[in-house]
PDB file of C-alpha atoms in Angstrom:
ATOM      1  CA  MET A   1      -0.065  -0.034  -0.029  1.00  0.00           C
ATOM      2  CA  HIS A   2       1.325   3.412  -1.003  1.00  0.00           C
ATOM      3  CA  ASN A   3       2.306   5.495   2.174  1.00  0.00           C
ATOM      4  CA  SER A   4      -0.067   8.339   1.393  1.00  0.00           C
ATOM      5  CA  ASP A   5      -2.833   5.843   0.739  1.00  0.00           C
ATOM      6  CA  ASN A   6      -2.045   4.117   4.273  1.00  0.00           C
ATOM      7  CA  GLN A   7      -1.802   7.882   6.162  1.00  0.00           C
ATOM      8  CA  SER A   8      -5.517   8.483   4.488  1.00  0.00           C
ATOM      9  CA  ILE A   9      -6.651   5.244   5.880  1.00  0.00           C
ATOM     10  CA  PHE A  10      -5.120   5.917   9.291  1.00  0.00           C
ATOM     11  CA  ASN A  11      -6.548   9.372   9.324  1.00  0.00           C
ATOM     12  CA  ARG A  12     -10.079   7.960   8.581  1.00  0.00           C
ATOM     13  CA  LEU A  13      -9.769   5.023  10.949  1.00  0.00           C
ATOM     14  CA  GLU A  14      -8.621   7.284  13.818  1.00  0.00           C
ATOM     15  CA  ALA A  15     -11.302   9.861  13.240  1.00  0.00           C
ATOM     16  CA  LEU A  16     -13.814   6.910  13.631  1.00  0.00           C
ATOM     17  CA  PHE A  17     -11.959   5.494  16.694  1.00  0.00           C
ATOM     18  CA  ALA A  18     -12.015   8.609  18.419  1.00  0.00           C
ATOM     19  CA  GLN A  19     -15.928   8.858  17.818  1.00  0.00           C
ATOM     20  CA  LEU A  20     -15.895   5.363  19.602  1.00  0.00           C
ATOM     21  CA  PHE A  21     -13.764   6.238  22.264  1.00  0.00           C
ATOM     22  CA  SER A  22     -15.995   9.339  23.063  1.00  0.00           C
ATOM     23  CA  ALA A  23     -19.067   7.361  22.882  1.00  0.00           C
ATOM     24  CA  GLU A  24     -17.412   4.572  25.471  1.00  0.00           C
ATOM     25  CA  ARG A  25     -16.397   7.512  27.831  1.00  0.00           C
ATOM     26  CA  VAL A  26     -19.780   9.259  27.693  1.00  0.00           C
ATOM     27  CA  TYR A  27     -21.845   6.071  28.296  1.00  0.00           C
ATOM     28  CA  GLY A  28     -19.360   5.109  30.905  1.00  0.00           C
ATOM     29  CA  THR A  29     -19.985   8.676  32.723  1.00  0.00           C
ATOM     30  CA  LEU A  30     -23.858   8.182  32.302  1.00  0.00           C
ATOM     31  CA  VAL A  31     -23.741   4.790  33.896  1.00  0.00           C
ATOM     32  CA  THR A  32     -22.428   6.881  37.113  1.00  0.00           C
ATOM     33  CA  SER A  33     -24.545   9.637  36.872  1.00  0.00           C
ATOM     34  CA  ASP A  34     -27.478   9.729  38.906  1.00  0.00           C
ATOM     35  CA  ARG A  35     -29.511  11.972  36.223  1.00  0.00           C
ATOM     36  CA  HIS A  36     -31.163   9.216  34.526  1.00  0.00           C
ATOM     37  CA  PRO A  37     -31.285   6.108  36.668  1.00  0.00           C
ATOM     38  CA  SER A  38     -33.774   4.564  34.680  1.00  0.00           C
ATOM     39  CA  LYS A  39     -31.559   4.417  31.499  1.00  0.00           C
ATOM     40  CA  ARG A  40     -28.474   2.978  33.314  1.00  0.00           C
ATOM     41  CA  ASP A  41     -28.753  -0.481  32.060  1.00  0.00           C
ATOM     42  CA  TYR A  42     -28.928   0.869  28.481  1.00  0.00           C
ATOM     43  CA  PHE A  43     -26.083   3.261  29.381  1.00  0.00           C
ATOM     44  CA  LYS A  44     -24.140   0.273  30.797  1.00  0.00           C
ATOM     45  CA  HIS A  45     -24.994  -1.925  27.373  1.00  0.00           C
ATOM     46  CA  ARG A  46     -23.580   0.504  25.335  1.00  0.00           C
ATOM     47  CA  TYR A  47     -20.592   1.439  27.405  1.00  0.00           C
ATOM     48  CA  PHE A  48     -19.464  -2.241  26.834  1.00  0.00           C
ATOM     49  CA  GLN A  49     -20.356  -2.343  23.511  1.00  0.00           C
ATOM     50  CA  TYR A  50     -18.685   0.672  22.500  1.00  0.00           C
ATOM     51  CA  SER A  51     -15.596  -0.228  24.219  1.00  0.00           C
ATOM     52  CA  SER A  52     -15.495  -3.455  22.398  1.00  0.00           C
ATOM     53  CA  PHE A  53     -15.785  -1.539  19.118  1.00  0.00           C
ATOM     54  CA  ALA A  54     -12.933   0.879  20.173  1.00  0.00           C
ATOM     55  CA  ALA A  55     -10.581  -1.964  21.161  1.00  0.00           C
ATOM     56  CA  ILE A  56     -11.230  -3.980  17.960  1.00  0.00           C
ATOM     57  CA  LEU A  57     -11.014  -1.076  15.716  1.00  0.00           C
ATOM     58  CA  LYS A  58      -7.611   0.252  17.280  1.00  0.00           C
ATOM     59  CA  HIS A  59      -6.262  -3.137  16.931  1.00  0.00           C
ATOM     60  CA  GLU A  60      -7.100  -3.102  13.571  1.00  0.00           C
ATOM     61  CA  ILE A  61      -5.746   0.282  12.805  1.00  0.00           C
ATOM     62  CA  LEU A  62      -2.157  -0.803  14.331  1.00  0.00           C
ATOM     63  CA  ALA A  63      -2.253  -3.941  12.094  1.00  0.00           C
ATOM     64  CA  VAL A  64      -3.210  -2.062   8.922  1.00  0.00           C
ATOM     65  CA  THR A  65      -1.331   1.172   9.282  1.00  0.00           C
ATOM     66  CA  ASP A  66       1.564   0.182  12.025  1.00  0.00           C
ATOM     67  CA  GLN A  67       0.404   3.342  13.561  1.00  0.00           C
ATOM     68  CA  VAL A  68      -1.360   3.818  17.142  1.00  0.00           C
ATOM     69  CA  ALA A  69      -4.577   5.542  16.968  1.00  0.00           C
ATOM     70  CA  SER A  70      -5.185   8.467  19.320  1.00  0.00           C
ATOM     71  CA  PRO A  71      -8.572   9.130  21.120  1.00  0.00           C
ATOM     72  CA  ASP A  72      -8.129  12.651  20.150  1.00  0.00           C
ATOM     73  CA  VAL A  73     -10.478  13.767  17.312  1.00  0.00           C
ATOM     74  CA  PRO A  74      -9.159  16.070  14.717  1.00  0.00           C
ATOM     75  CA  LYS A  75      -9.956  19.290  14.964  1.00  0.00           C
ATOM     76  CA  THR A  76     -12.175  19.281  11.793  1.00  0.00           C
ATOM     77  CA  ASP A  77     -14.516  16.591  13.612  1.00  0.00           C
ATOM     78  CA  ARG A  78     -16.853  17.113  16.339  1.00  0.00           C
ATOM     79  CA  LEU A  79     -17.396  14.523  18.815  1.00  0.00           C
ATOM     80  CA  ILE A  80     -20.951  13.362  18.331  1.00  0.00           C
ATOM     81  CA  PHE A  81     -21.406  11.913  21.880  1.00  0.00           C
ATOM     82  CA  ASN A  82     -20.105  14.821  23.834  1.00  0.00           C
ATOM     83  CA  ASP A  83     -23.010  16.931  22.538  1.00  0.00           C
ATOM     84  CA  LEU A  84     -25.133  14.152  23.854  1.00  0.00           C
ATOM     85  CA  GLU A  85     -23.338  14.103  27.139  1.00  0.00           C
ATOM     86  CA  ASN A  86     -23.756  17.701  27.791  1.00  0.00           C
ATOM     87  CA  SER A  87     -27.249  17.686  27.311  1.00  0.00           C
ATOM     88  CA  LEU A  88     -27.983  14.839  29.271  1.00  0.00           C
ATOM     89  CA  LEU A  89     -25.917  16.003  32.240  1.00  0.00           C
ATOM     90  CA  GLU A  90     -26.933  19.832  32.247  1.00  0.00           C
ATOM     91  CA  ARG A  91     -30.268  20.080  31.008  1.00  0.00           C
ATOM     92  CA  PRO A  92     -33.493  18.692  32.679  1.00  0.00           C
ATOM     93  CA  LEU A  93     -35.142  16.452  30.008  1.00  0.00           C
ATOM     94  CA  THR A  94     -38.142  14.209  30.148  1.00  0.00           C
ATOM     95  CA  GLY A  95     -37.559  10.426  29.342  1.00  0.00           C
ATOM     96  CA  THR A  96     -38.783  10.925  25.599  1.00  0.00           C
ATOM     97  CA  GLU A  97     -36.460  13.694  25.295  1.00  0.00           C
ATOM     98  CA  VAL A  98     -33.451  11.633  26.379  1.00  0.00           C
ATOM     99  CA  ASP A  99     -34.589   9.014  24.147  1.00  0.00           C
ATOM    100  CA  GLU A 100     -34.630  11.312  21.058  1.00  0.00           C
ATOM    101  CA  LEU A 101     -31.281  12.673  21.659  1.00  0.00           C
ATOM    102  CA  ILE A 102     -29.716   9.153  22.048  1.00  0.00           C
ATOM    103  CA  VAL A 103     -31.367   8.018  18.926  1.00  0.00           C
ATOM    104  CA  LYS A 104     -30.153  11.185  16.963  1.00  0.00           C
ATOM    105  CA  ALA A 105     -26.401  10.631  18.186  1.00  0.00           C
ATOM    106  CA  GLU A 106     -26.577   6.813  17.421  1.00  0.00           C
ATOM    107  CA  LYS A 107     -27.917   7.812  13.751  1.00  0.00           C
ATOM    108  CA  LYS A 108     -25.063  10.099  13.624  1.00  0.00           C
ATOM    109  CA  LEU A 109     -22.457   7.653  14.499  1.00  0.00           C
ATOM    110  CA  ILE A 110     -23.977   5.228  12.044  1.00  0.00           C
ATOM    111  CA  LEU A 111     -23.596   7.989   9.175  1.00  0.00           C
ATOM    112  CA  LYS A 112     -19.761   8.180  10.133  1.00  0.00           C
ATOM    113  CA  TYR A 113     -19.639   4.413   9.506  1.00  0.00           C
ATOM    114  CA  GLN A 114     -21.305   4.851   6.193  1.00  0.00           C
ATOM    115  CA  GLU A 115     -18.822   7.442   5.037  1.00  0.00           C
ATOM    116  CA  LEU A 116     -16.012   5.516   5.916  1.00  0.00           C
ATOM    117  CA  LEU A 117     -17.109   2.285   4.366  1.00  0.00           C
ATOM    118  CA  ALA A 118     -17.680   4.384   1.148  1.00  0.00           C
ATOM    119  CA  TYR A 119     -13.870   4.627   0.882  1.00  0.00           C
ATOM    120  CA  THR A 120     -12.879   1.928  -1.689  1.00  0.00           C
ATOM    121  CA  ASP A 121      -9.355   1.494  -0.565  1.00  0.00           C
ATOM    122  CA  LEU A 122      -9.956  -0.034   2.939  1.00  0.00           C
ATOM    123  CA  PRO A 123      -8.526  -3.659   3.216  1.00  0.00           C
ATOM    124  CA  ASN A 124     -11.062  -6.549   3.146  1.00  0.00           C
ATOM    125  CA  THR A 125     -10.626  -7.375   6.791  1.00  0.00           C
ATOM    126  CA  THR A 126     -11.003  -3.864   7.850  1.00  0.00           C
ATOM    127  CA  ASN A 127     -14.096  -3.580   5.365  1.00  0.00           C
ATOM    128  CA  ALA A 128     -15.584  -6.594   7.089  1.00  0.00           C
ATOM    129  CA  ILE A 129     -15.143  -5.318  10.653  1.00  0.00           C
ATOM    130  CA  LEU A 130     -16.578  -1.775  10.049  1.00  0.00           C
ATOM    131  CA  GLN A 131     -19.597  -3.509   8.122  1.00  0.00           C
ATOM    132  CA  SER A 132     -20.239  -5.955  11.331  1.00  0.00           C
ATOM    133  CA  GLN A 133     -20.089  -3.011  13.452  1.00  0.00           C
ATOM    134  CA  ALA A 134     -22.049  -0.564  11.543  1.00  0.00           C
ATOM    135  CA  GLU A 135     -24.675  -3.675  11.156  1.00  0.00           C
ATOM    136  CA  GLU A 136     -24.708  -4.154  14.930  1.00  0.00           C
ATOM    137  CA  LEU A 137     -25.037  -0.281  15.429  1.00  0.00           C
ATOM    138  CA  ASN A 138     -27.984  -0.102  12.876  1.00  0.00           C
ATOM    139  CA  ASN A 139     -29.779  -3.201  14.308  1.00  0.00           C
ATOM    140  CA  GLU A 140     -29.423  -1.560  18.011  1.00  0.00           C
ATOM    141  CA  TRP A 141     -30.647   1.898  16.553  1.00  0.00           C
ATOM    142  CA  GLN A 142     -33.526   0.148  14.876  1.00  0.00           C
ATOM    143  CA  LYS A 143     -34.586  -1.631  17.851  1.00  0.00           C
ATOM    144  CA  LEU A 144     -34.141   1.325  20.196  1.00  0.00           C
ATOM    145  CA  LYS A 145     -36.262   3.255  17.648  1.00  0.00           C
ATOM    146  CA  SER A 146     -39.133   0.790  17.786  1.00  0.00           C
ATOM    147  CA  ASN A 147     -38.897   0.131  21.242  1.00  0.00           C
ATOM    148  CA  LEU A 148     -39.140   3.683  22.177  1.00  0.00           C
ATOM    149  CA  GLU A 149     -41.661   4.608  19.720  1.00  0.00           C
ATOM    150  CA  ILE A 150     -39.739   7.475  18.746  1.00  0.00           C
ATOM    151  CA  GLU A 151     -40.928   9.176  15.408  1.00  0.00           C
ATOM    152  CA  ILE A 152     -38.028  10.918  13.964  1.00  0.00           C
ATOM    153  CA  HIS A 153     -37.149  12.030  10.293  1.00  0.00           C
ATOM    154  CA  GLN A 154     -36.102   8.811   8.647  1.00  0.00           C
ATOM    155  CA  ASP A 155     -32.731   9.276   6.633  1.00  0.00           C
ATOM    156  CA  ASN A 156     -32.514   6.986   3.430  1.00  0.00           C
ATOM    157  CA  SER A 157     -29.106   6.494   3.570  1.00  0.00           C
ATOM    158  CA  LEU A 158     -29.449   4.274   6.920  1.00  0.00           C
ATOM    159  CA  SER A 159     -31.294   1.884   4.866  1.00  0.00           C
ATOM    160  CA  ALA A 160     -28.378   1.064   2.693  1.00  0.00           C
ATOM    161  CA  LEU A 161     -26.920  -0.664   6.105  1.00  0.00           C
TER     162      LEU A 161
END
């Protein structure tokens, strides 16, 4: 693989890793918070899921690029879950409002996966890992959305997963 291709793949994967690491950290904080105790089991489930996804991706980045991924997001990106954390911890919200914010944040992360999966130069193993994680996230998102009976604007790009 050409060195600039390797760097480009590294940058793209590292940006996703930063999002996953942020999601893990945020859900870990929410588990220990007393703000939304009825959601604690969900937060715990997502914490462990994102912890696993981040560890797998970090290992894959090292295997593919020989570089260690940093959890620091590039200045050009925003951490999706930081916005969620700020809203959930700082604003008084109803259960429905909490659910809507979670669904929207999860959808944004799925879109990040889709953007990366559209990149054609990913190694086959990396592509398979990302596809598997994206499918699992999409299944969780669909289940969450349907269990909560939340009506949000459906983005057709999510149906491609």
